[in-house]
Short mmCIF file of C-alpha atoms in Angstrom, two decimals:
data_model
loop_
_atom_site.label_atom_id
_atom_site.label_comp_id
_atom_site.label_asym_id
_atom_site.label_seq_id
_atom_site.Cartn_x
_atom_site.Cartn_y
_atom_site.Cartn_z
CA MET A 1 169.79 -2.76 -30.74
CA PHE A 2 168.49 -0.10 -28.32
CA GLU A 3 167.41 2.04 -31.70
CA LYS A 4 165.54 -1.01 -32.97
CA ILE A 5 163.55 -1.66 -29.77
CA LYS A 6 162.87 2.13 -29.51
CA LYS A 7 161.42 2.31 -33.28
CA SER A 8 159.47 -0.75 -32.33
CA TRP A 9 158.06 0.91 -29.20
CA HIS A 10 157.35 4.05 -31.29
CA ARG A 11 155.63 2.24 -34.33
CA LYS A 12 153.59 0.14 -31.80
CA THR A 13 152.38 3.19 -29.34
CA THR A 14 151.64 5.53 -32.28
CA ARG A 15 149.29 3.08 -33.83
CA ALA A 16 147.99 2.21 -30.57
CA LYS A 17 147.06 5.83 -30.19
CA ALA A 18 145.79 6.54 -33.77
CA LYS A 19 143.25 3.27 -33.50
CA ARG A 20 142.10 4.71 -30.15
CA VAL A 21 141.36 8.15 -31.33
CA LEU A 22 139.68 7.34 -34.48
CA SER A 23 137.58 4.86 -32.64
CA ASN A 24 136.73 6.90 -30.23
CA GLN A 25 136.12 10.38 -31.23
CA PRO A 26 133.25 11.74 -33.41
CA ILE A 27 133.88 12.03 -36.93
CA HIS A 28 132.73 14.81 -39.54
CA ASN A 29 132.73 15.26 -43.14
CA GLU A 30 133.72 18.82 -43.78
CA GLY A 31 136.40 19.99 -46.22
CA VAL A 32 138.94 17.45 -47.47
CA VAL A 33 142.41 16.37 -47.12
CA ASN A 34 144.24 14.19 -50.29
CA LEU A 35 146.40 11.42 -48.13
CA HIS A 36 149.16 9.70 -50.59
CA CYS A 37 152.85 9.08 -50.04
CA LEU A 38 154.49 12.15 -50.18
CA ASP A 39 157.90 11.08 -50.72
CA THR A 40 159.98 13.96 -52.09
CA ASP A 41 162.72 11.36 -52.84
CA ASN A 42 160.67 9.74 -55.38
CA VAL A 43 159.29 11.94 -58.39
CA GLY A 44 156.47 9.65 -59.00
CA ASP A 45 155.14 9.29 -55.51
CA LEU A 46 155.18 13.32 -55.31
CA PHE A 47 153.11 13.81 -58.26
CA CYS A 48 150.75 11.05 -58.38
CA ALA A 49 148.16 12.77 -56.23
CA PRO A 50 145.25 14.97 -57.23
CA HIS A 51 145.88 17.70 -55.05
CA ASN A 52 148.91 18.73 -57.53
CA TYR A 53 146.27 19.17 -60.64
CA PHE A 54 142.76 20.30 -59.25
CA ASP A 55 142.11 24.01 -58.08
CA LYS A 56 139.75 22.82 -55.50
CA LEU A 57 142.04 20.16 -54.14
CA ASN A 58 144.80 22.82 -53.80
CA ASN A 59 147.19 22.74 -50.21
CA THR A 60 145.04 19.57 -49.32
CA GLY A 61 148.08 17.19 -49.50
CA VAL A 62 149.46 14.87 -46.37
CA ASP A 63 151.29 12.19 -45.86
CA LEU A 64 149.48 8.94 -45.07
CA ARG A 65 152.14 8.11 -42.76
CA ASP A 66 151.93 11.04 -40.38
CA TYR A 67 150.42 8.87 -37.69
CA TYR A 68 153.80 8.04 -37.23
CA VAL A 69 155.50 11.53 -37.20
CA THR A 70 155.49 13.06 -33.66
CA HIS A 71 157.66 16.22 -34.18
CA ASP A 72 155.69 19.45 -34.94
CA ASN A 73 152.63 17.64 -33.59
CA ARG A 74 152.19 16.30 -36.85
CA ASN A 75 150.37 13.38 -35.89
CA GLU A 76 147.88 15.62 -33.87
CA HIS A 77 147.39 17.30 -37.01
CA TYR A 78 146.99 13.78 -39.21
CA LEU A 79 144.36 12.65 -36.87
CA ASN A 80 142.24 15.81 -36.64
CA ASP A 81 142.18 15.84 -40.42
CA LEU A 82 140.87 12.15 -40.68
CA LEU A 83 138.28 12.79 -38.11
CA GLN A 84 137.12 16.33 -39.38
CA LYS A 85 137.46 16.07 -43.20
CA GLN A 86 136.43 14.15 -46.26
CA LEU A 87 139.31 11.84 -47.52
CA ILE A 88 140.86 11.50 -50.82
CA VAL A 89 143.26 8.17 -50.55
CA GLY A 90 145.96 8.22 -53.75
CA GLY A 91 147.66 7.75 -55.72
CA GLY A 92 150.42 5.57 -55.63
CA GLY A 93 151.31 1.91 -54.89
CA LEU A 94 149.16 1.68 -51.77
CA LEU A 95 147.35 -1.71 -51.94
CA ASN A 96 149.03 -5.15 -51.12
CA ARG A 97 151.95 -3.65 -49.36
CA ASN A 98 152.45 -4.17 -45.77
CA ALA A 99 154.51 -0.80 -45.51
CA PHE A 100 150.90 1.01 -46.10
CA GLN A 101 148.50 -1.38 -44.91
CA PHE A 102 148.05 0.05 -41.32
CA ALA A 103 146.98 3.27 -42.93
CA ILE A 104 144.99 1.83 -45.55
CA ASP A 105 143.18 0.01 -42.47
CA LEU A 106 142.68 3.23 -40.82
CA PHE A 107 140.72 4.46 -43.84
CA GLU A 108 138.74 1.45 -44.05
CA HIS A 109 137.54 1.85 -40.45
CA LEU A 110 136.68 5.41 -40.88
CA ALA A 111 134.57 4.51 -43.99
CA ASP A 112 132.60 1.96 -42.12
CA ARG A 113 132.08 4.85 -39.54
CA GLY A 114 130.59 6.89 -42.22
CA LYS A 115 133.64 8.76 -43.30
CA LYS A 116 132.92 9.96 -47.07
CA THR A 117 136.20 8.60 -48.80
CA VAL A 118 137.60 8.61 -52.30
CA LEU A 119 140.22 6.06 -53.59
CA TRP A 120 141.89 7.63 -56.73
CA GLY A 121 144.67 6.31 -58.80
CA LEU A 122 145.45 3.60 -56.38
CA GLY A 123 147.19 0.06 -57.39
CA HIS A 124 148.50 -3.12 -55.90
CA ASN A 125 152.42 -3.00 -55.18
CA SER A 126 153.22 -6.48 -53.91
CA LYS A 127 156.97 -7.27 -53.64
CA ASN A 128 156.36 -11.02 -53.65
CA THR A 129 157.79 -12.22 -56.93
CA PHE A 130 155.28 -15.04 -57.01
CA GLU A 131 152.51 -12.61 -57.01
CA PHE A 132 153.89 -10.89 -60.39
CA GLY A 133 151.39 -10.85 -62.65
CA LYS A 134 148.85 -13.11 -60.59
CA ILE A 135 147.22 -10.61 -58.61
CA THR A 136 143.16 -11.15 -58.54
CA ALA A 137 142.49 -9.58 -55.14
CA TYR A 138 143.25 -6.42 -53.02
CA SER A 139 144.63 -6.10 -49.81
CA THR A 140 141.36 -4.36 -48.44
CA ASP A 141 137.69 -4.49 -49.53
CA VAL A 142 137.78 -1.50 -51.84
CA SER A 143 133.74 -1.79 -52.07
CA LYS A 144 133.75 -0.19 -48.48
CA PHE A 145 134.74 3.24 -50.05
CA GLY A 146 132.37 5.29 -51.07
CA LEU A 147 134.13 6.42 -54.55
CA VAL A 148 136.85 3.98 -56.09
CA GLY A 149 139.13 4.54 -58.98
CA THR A 150 142.29 2.14 -59.22
CA ARG A 151 144.97 2.47 -61.86
CA ASP A 152 144.96 -1.56 -62.31
CA TYR A 153 142.91 -2.13 -65.70
CA SER A 154 141.64 -5.86 -64.55
CA MET A 155 140.85 -5.03 -60.92
CA PRO A 156 137.91 -3.83 -58.78
CA GLY A 157 136.87 -0.29 -59.14
CA GLU A 158 136.41 2.12 -61.92
CA TYR A 159 139.59 2.32 -64.06
CA VAL A 160 141.47 5.19 -63.27
CA PRO A 161 145.22 5.96 -64.47
CA CYS A 162 147.78 7.91 -62.48
CA VAL A 163 146.32 11.60 -62.31
CA SER A 164 150.02 12.61 -62.83
CA CYS A 165 148.84 12.46 -66.81
CA MET A 166 147.41 15.98 -66.27
CA HIS A 167 150.41 17.89 -65.59
CA GLU A 168 151.17 20.50 -68.02
CA LEU A 169 154.74 19.23 -69.04
CA PHE A 170 152.98 16.72 -71.04
CA ASP A 171 151.93 19.46 -73.46
CA LYS A 172 155.67 20.21 -74.27
CA SER A 173 157.04 19.07 -77.40
CA TYR A 174 160.55 17.29 -77.17
CA GLU A 175 163.35 16.68 -79.76
CA VAL A 176 164.57 13.04 -79.82
CA THR A 177 168.30 13.25 -79.71
CA ASP A 178 169.10 9.48 -78.45
CA GLU A 179 167.89 5.86 -79.38
CA ILE A 180 168.02 4.46 -75.65
CA GLY A 181 167.87 6.11 -72.02
CA ILE A 182 168.01 4.39 -68.98
CA ILE A 183 165.98 5.20 -65.99
CA PHE A 184 166.83 3.68 -62.42
CA HIS A 185 164.38 3.21 -59.62
CA ARG A 186 165.68 5.14 -56.30
CA ASP A 187 167.38 1.89 -54.88
CA THR A 188 168.68 0.57 -58.24
CA ILE A 189 170.75 3.61 -59.26
CA GLN A 190 172.94 2.79 -55.95
CA LYS A 191 174.19 -0.46 -57.30
CA ASN A 192 177.13 0.53 -58.85
CA ASP A 193 178.03 -2.76 -60.80
CA LEU A 194 174.41 -2.15 -62.58
CA VAL A 195 174.87 1.20 -63.36
CA ASN A 196 178.34 0.46 -64.79
CA LYS A 197 176.59 -2.15 -67.22
CA PHE A 198 174.93 0.57 -68.88
CA ALA A 199 177.89 3.31 -68.94
CA ASP A 200 177.32 3.53 -72.73
CA TYR A 201 173.64 4.91 -72.38
CA PRO A 202 172.63 8.07 -70.95
CA CYS A 203 170.92 7.26 -67.68
CA THR A 204 169.05 8.55 -64.56
CA SER A 205 166.87 8.08 -62.07
CA ASN A 206 163.60 8.57 -60.22
CA THR A 207 164.97 10.59 -57.83
CA THR A 208 165.48 13.61 -59.91
CA ASN A 209 162.79 16.53 -60.50
CA LEU A 210 160.10 16.08 -62.65
CA GLU A 211 160.70 18.42 -65.26
CA GLU A 212 164.05 17.05 -65.77
CA LEU A 213 162.96 13.31 -65.85
CA LEU A 214 160.37 14.27 -68.64
CA ASN A 215 162.94 16.06 -70.66
CA PHE A 216 165.24 12.92 -70.51
CA ILE A 217 162.09 10.98 -71.59
CA GLY A 218 161.10 13.20 -74.42
CA SER A 219 164.53 13.36 -75.90
CA LYS A 220 165.21 9.14 -76.05
CA GLU A 221 163.25 6.87 -78.35
CA SER A 222 163.18 3.96 -76.50
CA LEU A 223 163.58 3.42 -72.27
CA ILE A 224 164.52 0.77 -70.07
CA THR A 225 163.45 1.34 -66.49
CA ASP A 226 162.51 -0.63 -63.21
CA SER A 227 160.44 2.67 -62.22
CA TYR A 228 156.63 2.41 -62.58
CA HIS A 229 156.14 6.26 -63.22
CA ALA A 230 159.00 6.27 -65.76
CA MET A 231 157.34 3.58 -67.64
CA TYR A 232 153.97 5.47 -67.17
CA TRP A 233 155.12 8.65 -68.44
CA SER A 234 157.39 7.02 -71.12
CA MET A 235 154.19 5.78 -72.57
CA LEU A 236 152.20 8.79 -72.17
CA LEU A 237 154.82 10.42 -74.42
CA GLY A 238 154.64 7.34 -76.95
CA LYS A 239 157.82 5.53 -76.21
CA LYS A 240 158.91 2.01 -76.53
CA VAL A 241 159.38 1.09 -73.07
CA ALA A 242 161.07 -2.60 -71.73
CA VAL A 243 160.71 -2.56 -68.25
CA VAL A 244 162.29 -4.64 -65.31
CA PRO A 245 159.60 -5.29 -62.55
CA ASN A 246 160.50 -5.06 -59.06
CA SER A 247 156.82 -5.16 -57.79
CA SER A 248 153.38 -6.34 -59.03
CA LYS A 249 152.07 -2.91 -59.99
CA PHE A 250 153.93 -3.09 -63.41
CA TYR A 251 151.74 -5.91 -64.52
CA ASP A 252 148.15 -4.18 -64.42
CA PHE A 253 148.21 -1.09 -66.48
CA LYS A 254 146.14 -1.30 -69.41
CA TYR A 255 149.11 -0.83 -72.10
CA LYS A 256 151.94 -3.40 -71.75
CA PRO A 257 155.49 -2.80 -72.00
CA VAL A 258 157.98 -5.37 -72.54
CA PHE A 259 158.73 -7.11 -69.53
CA THR A 260 162.51 -7.87 -69.03
CA ASN A 261 165.21 -8.31 -66.70
CA PHE A 262 168.77 -6.22 -66.89
CA GLU A 263 170.71 -8.52 -68.60
CA SER A 264 168.59 -8.88 -71.47
CA ALA A 265 166.88 -5.48 -71.62
CA LEU A 266 168.74 -4.26 -74.43
CA SER A 267 167.75 -7.17 -76.62
CA ASP A 268 164.35 -7.21 -75.44
CA LEU A 269 163.72 -3.27 -76.33
CA LYS A 270 163.44 -4.37 -79.89
CA ASN A 271 160.42 -5.93 -79.28
CA ALA A 272 158.52 -2.95 -77.48
CA GLU A 273 155.33 -1.12 -79.12
CA ALA A 274 154.87 2.65 -79.00
CA TYR A 275 151.57 3.39 -78.31
CA SER A 276 149.75 6.69 -79.41
CA GLY A 277 146.68 8.28 -77.60
CA ILE A 278 147.31 6.96 -74.07
CA LEU A 279 147.72 10.83 -72.74
CA GLU A 280 144.59 11.71 -74.12
CA GLU A 281 142.82 8.55 -72.91
CA CYS A 282 144.26 9.03 -69.27
CA ARG A 283 143.28 12.83 -69.15
CA THR A 284 139.79 11.86 -70.02
CA LEU A 285 139.35 9.43 -67.34
CA ASN A 286 140.63 11.42 -64.74
CA THR A 287 138.56 14.58 -65.61
CA GLY A 288 135.63 12.56 -65.58
CA PHE A 289 136.48 10.65 -62.53
CA TYR A 290 136.78 14.44 -60.81
CA GLU A 291 133.42 15.15 -61.76
CA LYS A 292 132.31 12.45 -59.89
CA VAL A 293 134.41 13.15 -56.99
CA GLY A 294 133.18 16.49 -56.93
CA ASN A 295 129.59 15.45 -56.77
CA TYR A 296 130.37 13.11 -53.73
CA LEU A 297 132.15 15.41 -51.93
CA ASN A 298 130.18 18.47 -52.77
CA LEU A 299 133.40 20.28 -53.91
#
């Protein structure tokens, strides 16, 4: 109980400080910082940000939750970055998600104050099952930001799929050795009963490194997954995909997987379609958007 109260107090005080500092101090637009969920335990979150792929954005990555982290003065550096630098926010499922809403609200407030801000490859990520396939509005008004590219095909903003398509590992040739593979989300991989259900099939999770995961995908003809980026990367490599959705984010990619559940996934997988040309399309959209970002931010 004491730890719960302590965390609640810490959350309130760090949020109050962030609001106060970003409301009362002057802002500038010098340099750039790329804010995303820099999560080393989720390979999709780790590689969904443009600072990984464009030279002029090297070494600009910052975890958008660092307003909360007080050790090593990380929250001080974070607030200074937000005050001084131009912002690139994304990618990842940062919208319509309570865990990220405070940070998104900070960025919107700064945009209102004249902060030059780019949204790049963001998407909605509601865990409310009643909203799956039914999202029609974002949790923030994206028109308030200077340049907007979202990974959701039917939503506001220019369509810009996840920038991870730019990774050089997608240029490799992969030999198919298995018909079916299973890729679990980091939460699902901990459910032993579920994992055991697929004991006869090669399995991995989105907690592995990118090279290992793409090697796994590349060696399969078809994939079953509840990870967004496993779905996306499988489609980039021309695989058939059946998705077990755990969030609204799966429903707004331009190309559709087969939607299923873990009980029916193996039988539903036969209805999945392998698309071609997605990698090239996604790369073209991201390189075109980068040119717009460069012009807008004077990179």
